[in-house]
Short mmCIF file of C-alpha atoms in Angstrom, two decimals:
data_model
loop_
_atom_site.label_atom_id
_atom_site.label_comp_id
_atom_site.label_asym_id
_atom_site.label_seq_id
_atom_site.Cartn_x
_atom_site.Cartn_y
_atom_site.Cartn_z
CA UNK A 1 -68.68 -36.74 89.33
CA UNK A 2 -71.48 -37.65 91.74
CA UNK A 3 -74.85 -35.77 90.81
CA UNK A 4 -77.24 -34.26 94.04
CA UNK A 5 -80.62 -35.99 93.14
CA UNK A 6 -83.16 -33.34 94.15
CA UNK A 7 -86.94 -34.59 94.41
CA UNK A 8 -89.90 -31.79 94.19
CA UNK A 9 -93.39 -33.22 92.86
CA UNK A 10 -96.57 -30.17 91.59
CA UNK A 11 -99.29 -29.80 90.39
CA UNK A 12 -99.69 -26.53 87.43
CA UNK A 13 -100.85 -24.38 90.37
CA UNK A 14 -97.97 -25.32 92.11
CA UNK A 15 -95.21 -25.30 89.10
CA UNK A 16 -94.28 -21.81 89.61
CA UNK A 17 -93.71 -22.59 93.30
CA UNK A 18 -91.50 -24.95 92.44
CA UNK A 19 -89.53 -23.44 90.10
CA UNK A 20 -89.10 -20.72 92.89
CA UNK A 21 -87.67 -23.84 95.29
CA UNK A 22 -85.45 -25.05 92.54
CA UNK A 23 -83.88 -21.41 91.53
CA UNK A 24 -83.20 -21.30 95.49
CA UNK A 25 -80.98 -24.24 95.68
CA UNK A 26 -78.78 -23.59 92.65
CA UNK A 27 -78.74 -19.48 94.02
CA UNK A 28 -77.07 -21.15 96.95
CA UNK A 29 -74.86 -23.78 95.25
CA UNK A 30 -71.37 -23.65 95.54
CA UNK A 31 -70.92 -25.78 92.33
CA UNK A 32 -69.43 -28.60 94.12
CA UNK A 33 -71.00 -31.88 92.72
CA UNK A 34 -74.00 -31.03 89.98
CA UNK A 35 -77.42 -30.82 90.73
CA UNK A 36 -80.05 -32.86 89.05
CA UNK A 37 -83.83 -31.81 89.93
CA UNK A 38 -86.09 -34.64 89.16
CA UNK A 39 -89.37 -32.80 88.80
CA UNK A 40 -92.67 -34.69 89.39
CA UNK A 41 -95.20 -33.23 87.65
CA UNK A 42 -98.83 -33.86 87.90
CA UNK A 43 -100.37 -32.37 84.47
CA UNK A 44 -98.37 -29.57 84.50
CA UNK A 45 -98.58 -27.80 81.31
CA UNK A 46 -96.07 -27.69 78.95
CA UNK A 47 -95.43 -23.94 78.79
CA UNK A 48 -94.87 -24.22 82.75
CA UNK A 49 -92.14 -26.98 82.42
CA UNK A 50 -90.34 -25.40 79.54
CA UNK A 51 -89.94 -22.14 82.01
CA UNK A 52 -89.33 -24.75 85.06
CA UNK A 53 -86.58 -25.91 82.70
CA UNK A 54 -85.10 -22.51 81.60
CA UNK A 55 -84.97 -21.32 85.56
CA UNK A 56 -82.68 -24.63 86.14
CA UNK A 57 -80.32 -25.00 83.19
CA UNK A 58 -80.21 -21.04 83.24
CA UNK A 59 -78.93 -21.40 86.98
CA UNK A 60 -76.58 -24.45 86.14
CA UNK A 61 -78.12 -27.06 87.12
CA UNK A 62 -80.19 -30.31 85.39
CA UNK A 63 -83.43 -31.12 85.37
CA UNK A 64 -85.75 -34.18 84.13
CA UNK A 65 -89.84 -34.38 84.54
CA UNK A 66 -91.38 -37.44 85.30
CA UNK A 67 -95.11 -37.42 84.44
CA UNK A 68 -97.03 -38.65 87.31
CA UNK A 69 -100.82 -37.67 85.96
CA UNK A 70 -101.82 -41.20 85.25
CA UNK A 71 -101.41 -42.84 88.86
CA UNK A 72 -104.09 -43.73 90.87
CA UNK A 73 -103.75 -42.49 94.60
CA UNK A 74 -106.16 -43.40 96.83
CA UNK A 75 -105.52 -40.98 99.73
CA UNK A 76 -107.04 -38.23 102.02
CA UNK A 77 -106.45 -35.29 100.39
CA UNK A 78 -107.77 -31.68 102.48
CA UNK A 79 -107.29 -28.03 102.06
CA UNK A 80 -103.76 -26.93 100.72
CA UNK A 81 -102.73 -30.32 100.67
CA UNK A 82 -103.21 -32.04 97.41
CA UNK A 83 -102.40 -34.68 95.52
CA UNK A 84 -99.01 -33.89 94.41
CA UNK A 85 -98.19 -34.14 98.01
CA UNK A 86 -98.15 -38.20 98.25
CA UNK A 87 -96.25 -38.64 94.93
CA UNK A 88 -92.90 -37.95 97.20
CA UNK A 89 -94.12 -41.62 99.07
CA UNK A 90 -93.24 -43.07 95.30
CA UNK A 91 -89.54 -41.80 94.94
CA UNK A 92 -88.72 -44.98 95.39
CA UNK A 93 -90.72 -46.21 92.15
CA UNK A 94 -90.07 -43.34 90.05
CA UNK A 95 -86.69 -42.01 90.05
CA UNK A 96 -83.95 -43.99 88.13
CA UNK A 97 -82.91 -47.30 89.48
CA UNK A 98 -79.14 -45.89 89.51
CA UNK A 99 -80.65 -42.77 91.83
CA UNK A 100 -79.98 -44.89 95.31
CA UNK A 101 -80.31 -41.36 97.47
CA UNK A 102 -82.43 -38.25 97.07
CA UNK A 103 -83.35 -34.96 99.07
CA UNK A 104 -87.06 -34.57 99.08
CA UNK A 105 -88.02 -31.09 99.44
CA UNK A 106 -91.94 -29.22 99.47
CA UNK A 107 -92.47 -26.22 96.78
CA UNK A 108 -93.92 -23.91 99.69
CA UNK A 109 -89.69 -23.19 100.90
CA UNK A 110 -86.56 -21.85 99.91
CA UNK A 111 -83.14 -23.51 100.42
CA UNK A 112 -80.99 -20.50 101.93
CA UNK A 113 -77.66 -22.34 102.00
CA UNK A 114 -76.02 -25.12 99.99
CA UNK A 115 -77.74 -28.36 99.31
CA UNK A 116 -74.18 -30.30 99.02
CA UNK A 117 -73.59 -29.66 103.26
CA UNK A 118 -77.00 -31.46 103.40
CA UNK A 119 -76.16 -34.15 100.97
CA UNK A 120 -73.21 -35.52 102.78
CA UNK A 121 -74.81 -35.00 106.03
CA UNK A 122 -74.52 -39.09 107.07
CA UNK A 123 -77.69 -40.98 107.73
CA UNK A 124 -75.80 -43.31 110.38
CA UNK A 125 -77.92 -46.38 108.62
CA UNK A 126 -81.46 -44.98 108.76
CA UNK A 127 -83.08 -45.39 105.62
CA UNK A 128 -84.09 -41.13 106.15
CA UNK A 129 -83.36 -38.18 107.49
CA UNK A 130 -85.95 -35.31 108.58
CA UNK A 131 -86.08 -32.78 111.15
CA UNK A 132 -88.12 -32.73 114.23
CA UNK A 133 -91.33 -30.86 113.92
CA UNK A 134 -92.23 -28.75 116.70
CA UNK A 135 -95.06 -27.63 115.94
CA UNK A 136 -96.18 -31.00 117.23
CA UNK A 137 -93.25 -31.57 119.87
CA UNK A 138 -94.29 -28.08 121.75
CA UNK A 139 -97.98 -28.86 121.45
CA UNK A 140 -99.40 -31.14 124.56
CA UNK A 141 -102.36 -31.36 122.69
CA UNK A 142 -100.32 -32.65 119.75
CA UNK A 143 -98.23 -35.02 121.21
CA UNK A 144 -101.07 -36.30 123.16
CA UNK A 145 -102.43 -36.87 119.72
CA UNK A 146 -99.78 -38.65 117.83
CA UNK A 147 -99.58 -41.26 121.32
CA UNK A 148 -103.31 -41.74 120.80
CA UNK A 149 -103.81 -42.04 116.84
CA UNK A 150 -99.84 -42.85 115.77
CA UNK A 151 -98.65 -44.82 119.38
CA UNK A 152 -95.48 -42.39 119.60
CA UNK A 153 -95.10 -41.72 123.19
CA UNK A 154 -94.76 -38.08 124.80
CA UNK A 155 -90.71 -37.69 124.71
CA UNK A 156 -90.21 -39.46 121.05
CA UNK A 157 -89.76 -37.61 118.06
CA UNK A 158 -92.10 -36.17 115.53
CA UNK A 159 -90.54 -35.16 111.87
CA UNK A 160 -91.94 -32.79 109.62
CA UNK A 161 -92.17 -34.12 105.61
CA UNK A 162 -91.25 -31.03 104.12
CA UNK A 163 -87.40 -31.74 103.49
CA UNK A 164 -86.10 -35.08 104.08
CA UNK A 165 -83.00 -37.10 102.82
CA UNK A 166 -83.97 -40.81 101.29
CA UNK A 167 -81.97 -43.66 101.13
CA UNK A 168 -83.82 -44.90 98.03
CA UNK A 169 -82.11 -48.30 97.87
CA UNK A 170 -83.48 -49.06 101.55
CA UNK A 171 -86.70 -47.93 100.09
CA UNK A 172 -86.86 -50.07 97.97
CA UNK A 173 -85.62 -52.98 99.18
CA UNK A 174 -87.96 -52.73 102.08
CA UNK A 175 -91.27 -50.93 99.72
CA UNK A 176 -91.46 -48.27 102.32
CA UNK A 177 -93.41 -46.20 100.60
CA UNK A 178 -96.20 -48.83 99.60
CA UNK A 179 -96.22 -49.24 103.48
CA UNK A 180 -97.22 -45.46 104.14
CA UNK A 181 -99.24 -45.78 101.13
CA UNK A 182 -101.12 -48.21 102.82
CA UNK A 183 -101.15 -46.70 106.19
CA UNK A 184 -102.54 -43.65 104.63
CA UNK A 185 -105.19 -45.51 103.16
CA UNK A 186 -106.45 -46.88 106.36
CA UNK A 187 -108.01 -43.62 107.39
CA UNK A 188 -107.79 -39.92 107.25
CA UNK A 189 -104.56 -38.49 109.53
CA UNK A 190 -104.82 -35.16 110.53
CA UNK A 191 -101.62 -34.63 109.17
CA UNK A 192 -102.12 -36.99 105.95
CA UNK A 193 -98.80 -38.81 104.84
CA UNK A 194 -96.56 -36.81 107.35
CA UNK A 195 -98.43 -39.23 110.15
CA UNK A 196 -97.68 -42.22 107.68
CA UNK A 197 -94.59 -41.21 107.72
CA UNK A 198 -93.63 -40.91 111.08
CA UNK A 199 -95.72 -44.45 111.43
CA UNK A 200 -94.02 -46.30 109.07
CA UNK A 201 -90.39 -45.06 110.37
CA UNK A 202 -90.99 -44.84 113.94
CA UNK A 203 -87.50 -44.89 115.75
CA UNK A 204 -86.19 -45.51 112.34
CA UNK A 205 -84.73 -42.10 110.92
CA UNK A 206 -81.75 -39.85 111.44
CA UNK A 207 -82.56 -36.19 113.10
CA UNK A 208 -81.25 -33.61 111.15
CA UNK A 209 -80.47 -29.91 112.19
CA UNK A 210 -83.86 -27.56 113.20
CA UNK A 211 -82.13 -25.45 110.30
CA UNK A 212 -82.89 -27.35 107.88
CA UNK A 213 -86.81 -27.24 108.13
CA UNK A 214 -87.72 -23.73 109.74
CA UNK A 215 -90.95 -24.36 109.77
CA UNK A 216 -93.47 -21.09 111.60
CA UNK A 217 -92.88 -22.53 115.25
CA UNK A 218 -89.51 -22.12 114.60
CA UNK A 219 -89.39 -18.67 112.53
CA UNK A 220 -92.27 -16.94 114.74
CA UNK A 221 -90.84 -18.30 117.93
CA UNK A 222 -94.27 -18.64 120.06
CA UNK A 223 -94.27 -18.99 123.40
CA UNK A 224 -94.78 -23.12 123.25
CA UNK A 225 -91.65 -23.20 122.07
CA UNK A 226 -90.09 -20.14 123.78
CA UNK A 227 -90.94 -22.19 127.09
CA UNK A 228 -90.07 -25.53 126.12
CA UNK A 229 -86.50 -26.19 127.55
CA UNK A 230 -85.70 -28.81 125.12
CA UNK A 231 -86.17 -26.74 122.04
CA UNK A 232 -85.95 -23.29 123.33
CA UNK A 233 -82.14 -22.41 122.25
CA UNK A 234 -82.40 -24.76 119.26
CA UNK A 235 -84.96 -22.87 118.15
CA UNK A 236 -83.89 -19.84 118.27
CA UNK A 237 -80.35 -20.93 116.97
CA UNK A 238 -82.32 -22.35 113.69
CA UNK A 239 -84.16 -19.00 113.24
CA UNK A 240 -80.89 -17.30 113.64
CA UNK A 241 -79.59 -18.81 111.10
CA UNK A 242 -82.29 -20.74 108.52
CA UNK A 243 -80.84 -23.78 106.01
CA UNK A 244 -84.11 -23.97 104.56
CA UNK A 245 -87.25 -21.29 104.70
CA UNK A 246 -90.46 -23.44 104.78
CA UNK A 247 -93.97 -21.99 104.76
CA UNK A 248 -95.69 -24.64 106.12
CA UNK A 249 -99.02 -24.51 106.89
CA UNK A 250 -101.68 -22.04 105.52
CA UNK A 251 -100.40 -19.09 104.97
CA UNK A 252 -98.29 -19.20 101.66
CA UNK A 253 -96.13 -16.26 100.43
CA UNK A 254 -97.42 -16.10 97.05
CA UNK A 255 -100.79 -14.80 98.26
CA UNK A 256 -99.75 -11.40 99.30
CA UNK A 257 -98.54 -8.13 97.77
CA UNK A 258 -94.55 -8.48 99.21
CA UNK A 259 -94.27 -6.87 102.93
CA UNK A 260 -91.03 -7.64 105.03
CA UNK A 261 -89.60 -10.74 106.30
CA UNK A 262 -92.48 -12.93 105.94
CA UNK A 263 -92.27 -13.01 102.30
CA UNK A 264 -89.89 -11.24 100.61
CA UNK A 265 -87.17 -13.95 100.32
CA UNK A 266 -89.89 -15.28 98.20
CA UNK A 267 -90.48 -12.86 95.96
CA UNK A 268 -86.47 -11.76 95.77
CA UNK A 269 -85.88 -15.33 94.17
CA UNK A 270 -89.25 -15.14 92.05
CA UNK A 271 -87.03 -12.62 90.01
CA UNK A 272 -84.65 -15.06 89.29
CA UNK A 273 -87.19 -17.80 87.53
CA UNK A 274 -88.52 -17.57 83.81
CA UNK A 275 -91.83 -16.73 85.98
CA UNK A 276 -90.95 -13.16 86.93
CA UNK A 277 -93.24 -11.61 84.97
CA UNK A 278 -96.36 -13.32 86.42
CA UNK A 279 -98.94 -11.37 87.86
CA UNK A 280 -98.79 -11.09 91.76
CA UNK A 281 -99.98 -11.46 94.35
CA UNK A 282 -101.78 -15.21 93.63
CA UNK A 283 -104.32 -15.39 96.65
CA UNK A 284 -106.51 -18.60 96.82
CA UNK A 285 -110.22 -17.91 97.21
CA UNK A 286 -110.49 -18.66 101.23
CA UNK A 287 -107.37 -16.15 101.53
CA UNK A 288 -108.52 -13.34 99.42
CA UNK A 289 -108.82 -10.24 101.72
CA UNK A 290 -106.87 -11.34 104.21
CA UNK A 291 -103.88 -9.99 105.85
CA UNK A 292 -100.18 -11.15 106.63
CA UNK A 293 -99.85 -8.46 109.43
CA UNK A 294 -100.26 -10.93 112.22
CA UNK A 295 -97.36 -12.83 110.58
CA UNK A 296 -95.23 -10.12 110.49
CA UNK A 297 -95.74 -8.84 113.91
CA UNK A 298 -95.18 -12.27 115.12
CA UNK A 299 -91.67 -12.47 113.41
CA UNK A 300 -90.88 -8.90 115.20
CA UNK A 301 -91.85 -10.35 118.60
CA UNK A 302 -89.45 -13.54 117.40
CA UNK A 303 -86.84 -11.29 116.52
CA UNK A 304 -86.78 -9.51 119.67
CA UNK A 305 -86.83 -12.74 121.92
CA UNK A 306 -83.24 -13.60 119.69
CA UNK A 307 -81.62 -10.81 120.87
CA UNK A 308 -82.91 -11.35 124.55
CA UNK A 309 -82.24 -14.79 124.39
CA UNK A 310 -79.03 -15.52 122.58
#
């Protein structure tokens, strides 16, 4: 039987983050065709990839590490961004030559239904698949941006990195990640290898679903987006009903005690990983002291412009 190759790359401050991703996709797995995680691991310890393991098997599913320590990026690194975060532009290079399709997914997100709808979802001859990001699309300023630094004109599409659907033997064939690579490498993108990314495969990937990358302009529903007729239903339709919870951005869910919808999905599957006993909350120096309330009243105000809305 066919095997869903699942890509997520960490550091050891982000294993447990990742084992949290990974117990969300098997939670939601309908045991259709298996799924293999291949886990890249930048010097993760080995106590944190023996309880990455036990999460996966323990949930069904199959999992293989693929040390990544020893290679030499040479990239603009910033912030919560790190550099785990390029590793996914070497899929290509890494994973098994018989692995000729992967999904890509972030540690910062849960998958909330199942990863086989999203693996036979058909790339119509794109070498990927990724979902418009509109937290650039809704933002003048940012798509003013991307036309002046990227050359993607005001109406094209923007993707977000965070999940996205590879057609490794087009990578490969065409070294599309040694392209972004090098892109990257040029100079410092606001948004790092995401601009690379959308560089590299300008009109040259498949949209996917809003639902499968709620992203905070989709899950807070602010008014950029609430007034943008192109998105506007979409939106609200994805944060209806979510594929995939993604904390992109700064404010993680880790970092504070649990308090309603901004983080408790988080912290419901945490129970479900050999890392439920870990001490929590995990706030990050620049965080420390700092509140989630303005996230939560900013998912009320969403939730209320559904029900108007729909």
């Amino acid at each position: 039987m066919d095997e869903i190759a699942v890509a997520v790359a960490a550091d050891d401050r982000y294993a447990q983050h990742g084992a949290v991703a990974c117990a969300s996709i098997l939670l939601q797995h309908q045991r259709g065709c298996p799924v293999h995680v291949y886990f890249l691991s930048d010097n993760i310890s080995k106590e944190k990839e023996a309880a990455i393991t036990a999460t996966v098997t323990r949930l069904q599913g199959k999992i293989s590490f693929i040390a990544t320590g020893d290679i030499a990026i040479q990239a603009h690194t910033s912030g919560h961004i790190n550099r785990a975060a390029y590793l996914r532009l070497m899929l290509d290079q890494l994973l098994p030559e018989n692995v000729t399709k992967v999904i890509y997914l972030d540690t910062d997100l849960l998958v909330l239904d199942d990863i086989e709808t999203l693996w036979h979802t058909p790339l119509e001859g794109k070498p990927m698949a990724a979902v418009p990001d509109l937290g650039i699309l809704c933002s003048k300023r940012m798509v003013k941006q991307k036309e002046a630094t990227l050359g993607i004109p005001a109406g094209d599409l923007y993707f977000n990195s965070g999940v996205m659907v590879l057609d490794l033997a087009a990578w490969r064939s065409h070294h599309y990640g040694q392209q972004v690579l090098e892109k990257v490498a040029q100079g410092a993108f606001r948004h790092h290898d995401q601009d690379g990314l959308n560089l590299v495969f300008k009109d040259n990937w498949q949209a996917l679903p809003l639902r499968w990358n709620v992203i905070p302009p989709i899950f807070t529903l602010p008014l950029k987006v609430l007034t943008h007729s192109n998105w506007r239903h979409k939106a609200i339709e994805a944060a209806k009903h979510p594929a995939v919870f993604h904390w992109a951005g700064r404010y993680k869910p880790w970092e504070f005690e649990r308090d309603g919808a901004f983080n408790e999905r988080y912290y419901d599957v945490l129970k479900e990983t050999a890392f439920a006993d870990v001490a929590m909350p995990q706030p990050s120096a620049d965080m420390k002291g700092k509140s989630i309330g303005r996230q939560e009243f900013r998912m009320k105000v969403a939730k209320m412009w559904e029900r108007i809305l729909s």
